[in-house]
Amino acid sequence: MAAPYPTLLSLRRREAPSRRVERTPCLVPPFETAALRPPQGEVSRLRDADRALIQKAMKPDFDAVVIGAGFAGMYMLHRLRGLGFTARVIEAGKGVGGTWYWNRYPGARCDVESVQYSYQFDPKLEQDWEWTERYATQPEILKYANHVADRYDLRRDIRFETRVTRAAFDESDNSWLVETDKGERLRARFVIAATGCLSAPNTPKIEGLADFKGPTYHTGNWPHEGVDFTGKTVGVIGTGSSAIQSIPIMAQQASHLTVFQRTANYTIPANNQPLDPAYVREVKASYREMRKRAKSLPAGIDLRINMASAIETPDEERRRLYQERWDYGGFGFMAAFSDLLLNDKSNKTAADFVRDKIRETVKDPATAEALAPTNIIGCKRLCVDSGYWETYNRPNVTLVDVSKTPIEKITPAGLQVNGRDYEFDCLVLATGFDAMTGALLRIDVRGRGGVSLKEKWSEGPKAYLGLTMAGFPNLFTITGPGSPSVLTNMLPSIEQHVDWIADCLAAVRARGATVIEAEKSAEEAWVGHVGEAAGGTLRSTCSSWYVGANIPGKPRVFMPYIGGLPAYIERCEAVVSKGYEGFAIG
Ligand code: N01
């Protein structure tokens, strides 16, 4: 009869020929590690050498499994290697880049200026890489991601076209057992979720979606070979950032484009342009100062913040300042005054300014009125565009307001609203993401006692510093809920998280410990603080993806930390300087 645990002979056989035991994945059947353990009593009869062999067989395959090879996963791998940790990155795509790998819709580009939306961990990389436009396009950002992967030889530790389906904490030896859709099973001391904040596409549950006879595309999962809409009629659902970037380009190709808008959105012109070589030289000569300034500002973006109150500024001067920011372009518009997200009267002055711009630009008054948002500006994520409002002056573009009469159903030929049929050849879903929690919850994550993350987050995400969760030891999230993440420039936020996690793992190792876990009380206090901070701004007042409002049934909780990057960094550093305050390490 087979022994209920590996015999010493079998362990020696595994050990002897190639000494592969330590690094070979799938040493043990998944989630059945108890079977590896000799019954009590027998252990005491084992020789020390034999005990060491058994312990070696129980050793994790890797120090860390990282889920995702976007900018977070790539830098995490680089840091882990630098510290001498073994790591495996598991990535669903065929290549690196995460968000920038999947979001290939026409017009996709970053809303943060390219010289700021870039890694800063290696000054040589900063100097060597040349950005060509003020706002980089998706292909250029993906090229950058690939350059980084090549430069630091990252690919050899990344398994592409593989999805993590399950991760369960094994309390008996403080390790994670990770399963993939390729049937691979890995044991790792730590799991680091670099799964992204906007990476789980949201396909709305509209009746008849599967019946549409033409092709359906989601902006968050765009065909890699591209789509040519020339001569086609196209229907677009959604008017968020992805739609606002892609509609002007699709309208140039399509014979007719019909946009179905549920909520009108604010957007500021990008004023994108090729980068002036003299400006690039200036930036390269002063990168350190620029990065330092950026880190001292709430959004982690180096921009000028006017500390005056909008409502207390005389009308003419206020208008002049808004115009100056409008002409400059981009997110800096919301920094025209310091109280735009704190005082609704101040906010209305900015909203009115943008609404006037829409009415000036869009020639058809009824369309202009439908496009003019009525909510708080900056409450939903502000958009940055190139020619969005102007697109509605084209004869081949129609706006359909579905705010009061929702889309009833998708039909084989198009869709139906308010009893009226709209027909088109292709359907584009620019319907966003199950943000911040979606990607992680699509994995069956089990912590202590087999408790699922789904259960833990059933009333909204709970995490200490957005980095770790009580009950889920040795699991880290990069830019997770409760961290500033999506309210900031993602690249510096990612680097700050990765550095914190890397240093933390090194500290755990230095103590000879095998487990680190957030204390429940520390987590509760942080979650309370995140909620309080959100309550103090206008940002939590509308139905945005920040509060999960775009996903039916999702708990309505303001997920990111709105206290700003500097306050957050300070807190993370204080936790470390107090010996990892709020964590149990053992
Ligand atoms: O998604 P969204 P996105 N019927 O959720 C509508 C980042 N990003 O992909 O507002 C009708 O913003 C929905 O309507 P409503 C950025 O952080 C960055 O555009 O819920 N409409 C909305 O109009 C951004 O915020 C960049 O009423 C439906 C739209 O679909 C985030 O990603 C570029 C519907 C979804 O908008 C998400 O942006 C792009 C339904 N059943 C994105 N369901 C850059 O930095 C949904 N909608 C460049």
XYZ file of C-alpha atoms and ligand atoms in Angstrom:
634
model
C 0.000 0.000 0.000
C 1.320 3.443 -0.856
C 2.452 5.502 2.101
C 0.135 8.446 2.879
C 3.121 10.725 2.547
C 6.227 10.551 0.341
C 8.597 7.897 1.533
C 12.173 8.820 2.272
C 13.167 6.629 -0.634
C 10.941 8.502 -3.041
C 12.283 11.785 -1.745
C 15.856 10.573 -2.191
C 15.001 9.462 -5.743
C 13.626 12.903 -6.525
C 16.618 14.485 -4.920
C 19.368 12.312 -6.317
C 19.607 12.619 -10.090
C 19.132 16.294 -10.771
C 18.585 18.019 -7.446
C 15.523 19.592 -9.036
C 13.349 19.381 -5.956
C 13.662 22.931 -4.794
C 12.693 24.661 -8.052
C 10.458 22.125 -9.758
C 6.840 23.239 -9.687
C 4.134 20.822 -8.677
C 6.041 18.682 -6.259
C 2.874 17.825 -4.490
C -0.721 17.342 -5.420
C -2.576 20.617 -5.150
C -3.938 21.657 -1.812
C -3.254 18.301 -0.276
C -0.074 19.075 1.532
C -1.267 17.401 4.696
C -0.607 14.188 2.807
C 3.049 15.098 2.687
C 3.285 15.310 6.403
C 4.279 12.150 8.293
C 1.936 11.266 11.137
C 2.890 12.648 14.529
C 5.333 10.415 16.301
C 6.890 9.159 13.103
C 8.650 12.456 12.677
C 10.417 12.029 15.971
C 11.767 8.681 14.785
C 13.300 10.255 11.685
C 16.957 10.994 11.458
C 17.881 14.679 11.178
C 19.037 14.168 7.604
C 15.744 12.538 6.667
C 13.781 15.302 8.370
C 15.775 17.825 6.363
C 14.871 15.984 3.171
C 11.186 16.097 3.976
C 11.398 19.752 4.851
C 13.149 20.411 1.590
C 10.393 18.671 -0.344
C 7.885 20.906 1.457
C 9.828 24.002 0.497
C 8.031 26.377 -1.821
C 8.857 26.198 -5.503
C 9.322 29.945 -5.460
C 9.674 32.613 -2.857
C 6.992 34.564 -4.686
C 4.385 34.128 -7.365
C 3.440 37.425 -8.989
C 0.112 37.584 -10.803
C 0.270 39.843 -13.854
C 3.065 41.217 -16.032
C 1.919 44.793 -16.413
C 4.060 47.636 -15.122
C 3.476 46.457 -11.532
C 4.353 42.802 -12.103
C 7.414 43.616 -14.191
C 8.967 45.935 -11.637
C 8.043 43.535 -8.820
C 9.953 40.763 -10.573
C 12.953 43.040 -11.055
C 13.017 43.984 -7.362
C 12.539 40.406 -6.171
C 15.429 39.223 -8.293
C 17.601 42.059 -7.029
C 16.986 40.838 -3.478
C 17.829 37.255 -4.376
C 14.248 35.950 -4.162
C 13.065 33.344 -6.636
C 9.909 34.394 -8.454
C 7.501 33.321 -11.147
C 5.192 35.779 -12.871
C 1.988 34.448 -14.361
C 0.399 36.499 -17.108
C -2.786 35.899 -19.100
C -1.628 37.830 -22.181
C 0.876 36.728 -24.766
C 3.095 39.645 -23.853
C 3.904 42.150 -21.132
C 2.157 45.496 -20.612
C -1.087 44.663 -18.784
C -3.578 47.460 -19.453
C -1.516 48.566 -22.431
C -1.464 45.048 -23.828
C -5.259 44.697 -23.825
C -6.564 48.231 -24.424
C -5.699 48.620 -28.121
C -8.802 50.522 -29.164
C -8.291 53.324 -31.699
C -7.023 56.511 -30.088
C -5.866 54.843 -26.852
C -3.218 56.927 -25.160
C -2.296 57.840 -21.617
C -3.925 60.856 -19.988
C -0.796 61.481 -17.923
C 2.084 63.101 -19.776
C 4.564 60.544 -21.091
C 7.620 61.954 -19.294
C 5.750 61.430 -16.024
C 4.005 58.172 -16.883
C 7.240 56.200 -16.833
C 9.420 54.268 -14.418
C 11.877 56.191 -12.278
C 13.731 53.331 -10.581
C 16.610 53.425 -13.061
C 17.925 56.862 -14.090
C 19.710 55.249 -17.025
C 16.392 53.963 -18.374
C 14.952 57.483 -18.053
C 17.856 58.874 -20.044
C 17.862 56.211 -22.731
C 14.172 56.109 -23.547
C 12.766 58.741 -25.929
C 9.081 59.639 -25.706
C 7.805 61.216 -28.902
C 4.508 62.853 -27.877
C 3.233 64.801 -24.917
C 0.698 62.008 -24.301
C 2.058 58.642 -25.418
C -0.068 56.388 -27.600
C -0.880 52.831 -26.541
C 1.572 51.358 -29.116
C 4.375 53.570 -27.798
C 3.657 52.638 -24.170
C 3.544 48.954 -25.098
C 6.875 49.363 -26.890
C 8.265 50.895 -23.693
C 6.941 47.948 -21.633
C 8.627 45.529 -24.040
C 11.836 47.517 -23.928
C 11.817 47.232 -20.124
C 11.144 43.483 -20.318
C 14.107 43.031 -22.680
C 16.423 45.408 -20.903
C 16.055 43.643 -17.551
C 15.692 40.177 -19.093
C 12.313 39.684 -17.429
C 10.642 37.245 -19.815
C 12.504 34.134 -18.633
C 10.555 34.219 -15.357
C 7.160 35.025 -16.873
C 4.668 32.355 -17.951
C 2.539 33.954 -20.661
C -0.935 32.896 -21.817
C -1.597 31.489 -18.373
C -4.227 32.575 -15.887
C -4.187 32.018 -12.162
C -7.479 30.378 -11.300
C -6.996 29.632 -7.605
C -4.701 30.555 -4.755
C -5.082 29.024 -1.302
C -3.070 29.659 1.838
C -1.688 26.533 3.439
C -1.576 27.281 7.152
C 0.491 24.218 7.904
C 3.623 25.696 6.380
C 2.753 29.317 5.645
C 2.799 29.067 1.884
C 0.405 29.636 -0.984
C -0.686 26.980 -3.403
C -1.391 28.542 -6.749
C -3.281 26.861 -9.592
C -3.388 27.975 -13.203
C -5.681 27.274 -16.121
C -2.861 25.244 -17.644
C -3.065 22.755 -14.812
C 0.168 23.953 -13.254
C 0.402 24.005 -9.453
C 2.952 26.122 -7.707
C 3.818 26.564 -4.106
C 5.134 29.971 -3.076
C 5.839 31.609 0.251
C 4.315 34.880 -0.985
C 1.756 35.827 -3.597
C 1.773 39.318 -5.023
C -1.279 40.363 -7.013
C -0.225 42.786 -9.717
C -3.616 42.306 -11.301
C -4.350 45.944 -12.134
C -7.172 48.265 -11.140
C -8.903 48.425 -14.511
C -8.278 45.029 -16.023
C -11.501 43.057 -15.649
C -13.687 44.257 -18.559
C -17.340 44.880 -17.778
C -19.727 43.458 -20.330
C -23.153 44.831 -19.445
C -25.952 42.347 -19.037
C -28.192 43.718 -21.741
C -30.797 41.321 -23.070
C -29.993 39.913 -26.500
C -26.271 40.753 -26.512
C -25.396 37.301 -27.829
C -27.926 37.656 -30.663
C -26.207 40.582 -32.377
C -25.230 39.283 -35.812
C -22.258 41.578 -36.433
C -18.947 41.691 -34.566
C -18.940 43.008 -30.986
C -15.780 44.594 -29.592
C -14.933 45.631 -26.031
C -12.484 48.529 -25.742
C -10.751 46.746 -22.858
C -10.095 43.622 -24.934
C -9.535 44.971 -28.431
C -8.452 42.669 -31.301
C -4.677 42.771 -31.688
C -4.871 42.947 -35.451
C -6.955 46.139 -35.164
C -10.391 46.825 -36.614
C -11.069 48.753 -39.794
C -14.483 50.398 -39.635
C -14.218 51.909 -43.115
C -17.625 51.893 -44.773
C -19.294 50.289 -41.730
C -22.077 51.538 -39.540
C -21.062 51.379 -35.873
C -22.935 51.579 -32.569
C -20.967 52.570 -29.440
C -22.294 52.045 -25.915
C -20.618 54.267 -23.321
C -19.057 57.707 -23.039
C -16.228 57.175 -20.524
C -12.500 57.721 -21.178
C -12.198 54.820 -23.625
C -15.180 55.995 -25.685
C -14.089 59.627 -25.591
C -10.682 58.669 -26.974
C -11.937 56.233 -29.593
C -15.093 57.952 -30.895
C -13.231 60.691 -32.845
C -11.098 58.073 -34.636
C -13.921 55.620 -35.295
C -16.037 58.489 -36.655
C -13.347 59.225 -39.257
C -13.602 55.662 -40.564
C -17.205 54.633 -40.143
C -19.902 55.493 -42.635
C -22.092 56.237 -39.617
C -21.452 56.171 -35.877
C -24.241 56.132 -33.310
C -23.218 56.845 -29.706
C -25.493 55.625 -26.901
C -24.836 57.835 -23.887
C -26.162 57.041 -20.408
C -24.221 59.728 -18.525
C -22.679 62.770 -20.182
C -19.040 63.169 -19.203
C -16.596 66.023 -18.734
C -13.506 66.058 -20.881
C -10.654 68.529 -21.260
C -8.700 68.880 -24.524
C -5.354 67.110 -24.406
C -3.588 69.646 -26.591
C -1.376 66.740 -27.520
C 1.698 67.466 -29.645
C 5.059 66.046 -30.601
C 7.605 66.573 -27.839
C 10.027 69.402 -28.483
C 13.592 68.003 -28.270
C 14.679 71.026 -26.204
C 11.917 70.273 -23.669
C 12.948 66.613 -23.549
C 16.560 67.628 -22.866
C 15.357 69.915 -20.085
C 13.280 67.125 -18.532
C 16.147 64.653 -18.765
C 18.466 67.089 -17.075
C 16.068 67.557 -14.175
C 14.225 64.256 -13.835
C 15.068 63.849 -10.141
C 13.632 67.238 -9.204
C 10.517 66.636 -11.299
C 9.897 63.224 -9.723
C 10.407 64.708 -6.264
C 7.921 67.509 -6.933
C 5.415 64.990 -8.318
C 5.689 62.809 -5.219
C 4.952 65.792 -3.013
C 1.589 66.409 -4.735
C -1.663 64.529 -4.068
C -1.974 62.898 -7.494
C 1.719 62.159 -7.919
C 1.755 64.339 -11.030
C 4.021 67.342 -11.341
C 1.546 70.128 -12.071
C 0.852 73.603 -10.756
C -1.873 73.741 -8.100
C -3.429 77.127 -7.494
C -4.217 77.212 -3.791
C -6.953 79.866 -4.169
C -10.651 79.114 -3.782
C -12.668 79.250 -7.018
C -15.705 80.798 -5.407
C -13.661 83.499 -3.700
C -11.905 84.501 -6.932
C -13.513 87.339 -8.934
C -15.474 86.121 -11.993
C -13.207 87.555 -14.656
C -9.996 86.342 -13.064
C -11.544 82.910 -12.479
C -12.556 82.646 -16.109
C -9.083 83.723 -17.220
C -7.495 81.017 -15.102
C -9.846 78.321 -16.402
C -9.155 79.434 -19.978
C -5.400 79.293 -19.384
C -5.695 75.724 -18.089
C -8.105 74.761 -20.886
C -5.633 76.003 -23.495
C -2.742 74.198 -21.833
C -4.835 70.990 -21.786
C -5.133 67.931 -19.593
C -5.801 67.108 -15.937
C -4.216 70.355 -14.711
C -7.611 71.958 -15.346
C -8.852 70.600 -12.014
C -5.879 72.207 -10.234
C -7.015 75.682 -11.338
C -8.312 76.077 -7.759
C -7.792 74.031 -4.638
C -11.439 73.625 -3.618
C -13.042 72.250 -6.772
C -13.636 68.852 -5.194
C -14.452 70.204 -1.753
C -17.054 72.890 -2.365
C -19.982 72.356 -4.710
C -20.321 76.056 -5.492
C -16.666 76.187 -6.540
C -17.136 72.986 -8.503
C -20.098 74.512 -10.357
C -17.906 77.352 -11.665
C -15.606 74.790 -13.349
C -18.541 72.685 -14.570
C -20.232 75.789 -16.036
C -17.030 76.723 -17.826
C -16.856 73.294 -19.518
C -20.586 73.261 -20.282
C -20.199 76.638 -22.018
C -17.336 75.204 -24.080
C -19.561 72.321 -25.180
C -22.331 74.720 -26.214
C -19.816 76.871 -28.122
C -18.351 73.858 -29.923
C -21.290 71.594 -30.731
C -23.438 73.230 -33.404
C -26.716 71.378 -32.874
C -28.217 72.862 -29.664
C -30.116 69.698 -28.730
C -26.974 67.550 -29.081
C -24.932 70.118 -27.141
C -27.501 70.074 -24.341
C -27.475 66.276 -24.210
C -23.654 66.268 -24.088
C -23.482 68.824 -21.282
C -22.976 66.894 -18.013
C -25.127 67.816 -15.060
C -23.119 66.199 -12.270
C -20.057 67.313 -10.296
C -17.002 67.803 -12.491
C -14.214 65.418 -11.421
C -16.614 63.190 -9.501
C -16.489 60.557 -12.194
C -12.978 60.251 -13.576
C -12.208 63.336 -15.699
C -11.449 62.544 -19.353
C -8.851 64.042 -21.678
C -9.610 64.084 -25.388
C -8.528 65.058 -28.852
C -11.475 66.465 -30.805
C -14.301 64.774 -28.900
C -16.957 67.520 -28.870
C -16.099 68.510 -32.461
C -16.869 64.961 -33.582
C -20.566 65.574 -32.942
C -20.557 68.223 -35.714
C -19.838 65.512 -38.274
C -22.825 64.541 -40.417
C -22.080 60.834 -39.849
C -22.328 60.951 -36.030
C -25.537 60.697 -33.997
C -25.912 60.888 -30.225
C -28.693 58.908 -28.564
C -29.429 59.794 -24.951
C -30.265 56.639 -22.996
C -30.196 58.289 -19.562
C -33.960 58.261 -19.099
C -34.879 55.391 -21.378
C -32.240 52.657 -21.055
C -31.235 50.348 -23.862
C -34.058 47.799 -23.862
C -32.326 45.045 -25.745
C -29.728 44.226 -28.329
C -31.303 42.881 -31.501
C -29.668 40.870 -34.308
C -29.447 44.099 -36.343
C -28.600 46.619 -33.628
C -30.422 47.691 -30.505
C -33.686 49.067 -29.229
C -34.245 52.186 -27.115
C -37.636 53.539 -26.130
C -39.340 51.326 -28.690
C -37.129 52.574 -31.527
C -34.714 50.357 -33.472
C -31.163 51.452 -34.289
C -29.283 49.348 -36.813
C -25.525 49.021 -37.333
C -22.910 46.566 -38.631
C -20.566 46.572 -35.614
C -21.117 47.069 -31.889
C -18.479 48.640 -29.628
C -18.826 48.186 -25.881
C -16.916 51.027 -24.240
C -18.490 49.929 -20.980
C -15.490 49.963 -18.674
C -14.323 47.596 -15.979
C -15.191 45.882 -12.734
C -12.679 48.245 -11.201
C -10.194 47.698 -8.374
C -11.600 44.423 -7.059
C -12.816 42.645 -10.209
C -9.551 41.104 -11.400
C -8.632 39.670 -8.013
C -12.128 38.404 -7.254
C -12.197 36.515 -10.550
C -9.547 34.297 -8.938
C -10.671 31.889 -6.213
C -8.506 33.304 -3.408
C -8.689 31.461 -0.084
C -7.094 32.662 3.127
C -6.947 31.192 6.614
C -9.619 28.589 7.312
C -10.452 28.410 3.598
C -12.282 31.743 3.801
C -12.650 33.226 0.323
C -11.729 36.773 -0.558
C -15.240 37.061 -1.996
C -16.654 36.449 1.479
C -14.206 38.834 3.105
C -15.052 41.600 0.629
C -18.779 40.906 0.472
C -19.549 44.329 1.943
C -16.764 46.087 0.089
C -12.996 45.687 -0.017
C -11.125 45.643 3.266
C -7.354 45.922 3.239
C -4.600 47.394 5.371
C -2.988 50.248 3.406
C -4.435 48.680 0.250
C -1.460 46.329 0.461
C -2.481 43.327 2.546
C -5.530 41.729 4.151
C -6.117 40.263 7.603
C -6.786 36.545 7.241
C -4.740 36.382 4.017
C -1.135 36.160 5.230
C 1.766 36.570 2.801
C -0.566 37.981 0.137
C 0.085 41.477 -1.188
C -1.813 43.645 -3.631
C -0.128 46.299 -5.731
C -2.307 49.429 -5.907
C -5.130 47.551 -4.214
C -8.330 49.081 -2.829
C -7.557 51.429 0.048
C -4.450 52.811 -1.670
C -4.348 56.040 -3.730
C -3.809 54.086 -7.000
C -6.371 55.218 -9.579
C -6.534 58.734 -8.122
C -2.853 59.155 -8.873
C -0.301 58.721 -11.611
C -0.197 54.927 -11.616
C 3.510 54.505 -12.350
C 4.922 56.219 -9.237
C 2.182 54.600 -7.148
C 3.131 51.192 -8.513
C 6.811 51.775 -7.809
C 6.105 52.918 -4.263
C 4.044 49.768 -3.594
C 6.565 47.452 -5.186
C 9.419 48.996 -3.203
C 7.424 48.731 0.017
C 6.544 45.072 -0.611
C 10.105 44.164 -1.658
C 11.559 45.790 1.469
C 8.916 44.065 3.578
C 9.767 40.608 2.218
C 13.444 41.286 2.866
C 12.612 42.322 6.439
C 10.562 39.155 7.000
C 13.447 37.064 5.677
C 15.973 38.938 7.815
C 13.946 38.032 10.911
C 13.999 34.382 9.889
C 10.200 34.540 9.751
C 7.914 32.816 7.253
C 4.693 34.736 7.679
C 3.441 38.292 7.783
C -0.188 39.201 8.251
C -2.135 42.410 8.754
C -3.813 42.636 12.154
C -7.579 42.951 11.972
C -7.615 46.051 14.172
C -5.045 47.811 11.962
C -7.020 46.907 8.862
C -10.288 48.147 10.377
C -8.695 51.436 11.405
C -7.281 51.964 7.912
C -10.566 51.083 6.186
C -12.298 53.561 8.504
C -9.764 56.233 7.621
C -10.201 55.572 3.873
C -13.979 55.967 4.264
C -13.668 59.143 6.322
C -11.297 60.695 3.796
C -13.714 59.906 0.963
C -16.619 61.437 2.861
C -14.828 64.777 2.962
C -14.851 65.267 -0.822
C -17.448 65.604 -3.549
C -15.909 62.629 -5.277
C -17.895 60.020 -3.427
C -21.226 61.630 -4.301
C -21.883 60.274 -7.799
C -22.429 56.899 -9.424
C -18.898 56.190 -10.596
C -16.771 53.084 -10.853
C -14.804 54.489 -7.881
C -17.782 53.413 -5.758
C -18.569 50.282 -7.774
C -21.796 51.813 -9.097
C -21.232 50.527 -12.643
C -21.486 46.874 -11.597
C -24.957 45.711 -10.544
C -24.894 44.279 -7.023
C -21.383 45.517 -6.196
C -21.198 47.003 -2.678
C -21.163 50.786 -2.876
C -17.913 51.777 -1.204
C -15.439 54.452 -2.280
C -12.511 52.148 -2.999
C -9.339 54.225 -3.488
C -7.663 56.266 -0.737
C -8.286 59.936 -1.423
C -5.913 61.366 1.188
C -3.234 61.890 -1.481
C 0.042 60.211 -2.302
C 2.279 62.174 0.148
C 0.091 61.379 3.166
C -0.117 57.778 2.075
C 3.644 57.402 1.581
C 4.234 58.977 4.976
C 1.898 56.445 6.560
C 3.553 53.497 4.820
C 6.970 54.695 5.954
C 5.756 55.229 9.518
C 4.455 51.651 9.621
C 7.927 50.397 8.664
C 9.803 52.664 11.050
C 7.634 51.346 13.892
C 8.711 47.784 13.103
C 5.822 46.981 10.743
C 3.148 48.388 12.969
C -0.185 46.646 12.504
C 1.386 43.433 11.243
C 2.039 40.122 12.936
C 5.301 38.581 11.779
C 6.278 35.073 12.727
O -15.054 52.972 -18.691
P -16.058 53.918 -17.857
P -13.804 53.389 -19.592
N -25.964 51.048 -20.872
O -16.568 53.045 -16.758
C -21.455 53.207 -19.946
C -9.182 54.405 -17.277
N -8.823 54.750 -18.616
O -13.244 52.157 -20.161
O -21.491 56.482 -16.773
C -25.468 52.217 -21.258
O -15.465 55.185 -17.504
C -21.214 54.044 -18.727
O -22.350 54.820 -18.424
P -22.526 55.411 -16.905
C -9.747 55.636 -16.595
O -9.410 55.628 -15.248
C -7.724 55.496 -18.768
O -14.157 54.483 -20.517
O -22.246 54.254 -15.992
N -24.258 52.661 -20.935
C -20.001 54.856 -19.184
O -20.360 55.921 -20.006
C -11.218 55.455 -16.828
O -12.032 56.169 -15.951
C -7.359 55.902 -20.000
O -23.903 55.894 -16.870
C -23.489 51.864 -20.176
C -19.237 53.835 -20.007
O -20.158 52.812 -20.379
C -11.344 53.969 -16.674
O -10.198 53.432 -17.308
C -8.111 55.554 -21.100
C -23.941 50.608 -19.737
C -18.114 53.197 -19.231
O -17.199 54.195 -18.887
C -12.565 53.358 -17.314
O -12.801 53.994 -18.558
C -9.231 54.784 -20.921
C -25.235 50.210 -20.113
N -25.744 49.050 -19.716
C -9.580 54.384 -19.679
N -22.954 50.052 -19.003
C -6.159 56.715 -20.143
O -5.433 57.094 -19.274
C -21.928 50.933 -18.987
N -22.260 52.028 -19.705
C -5.887 57.071 -21.426
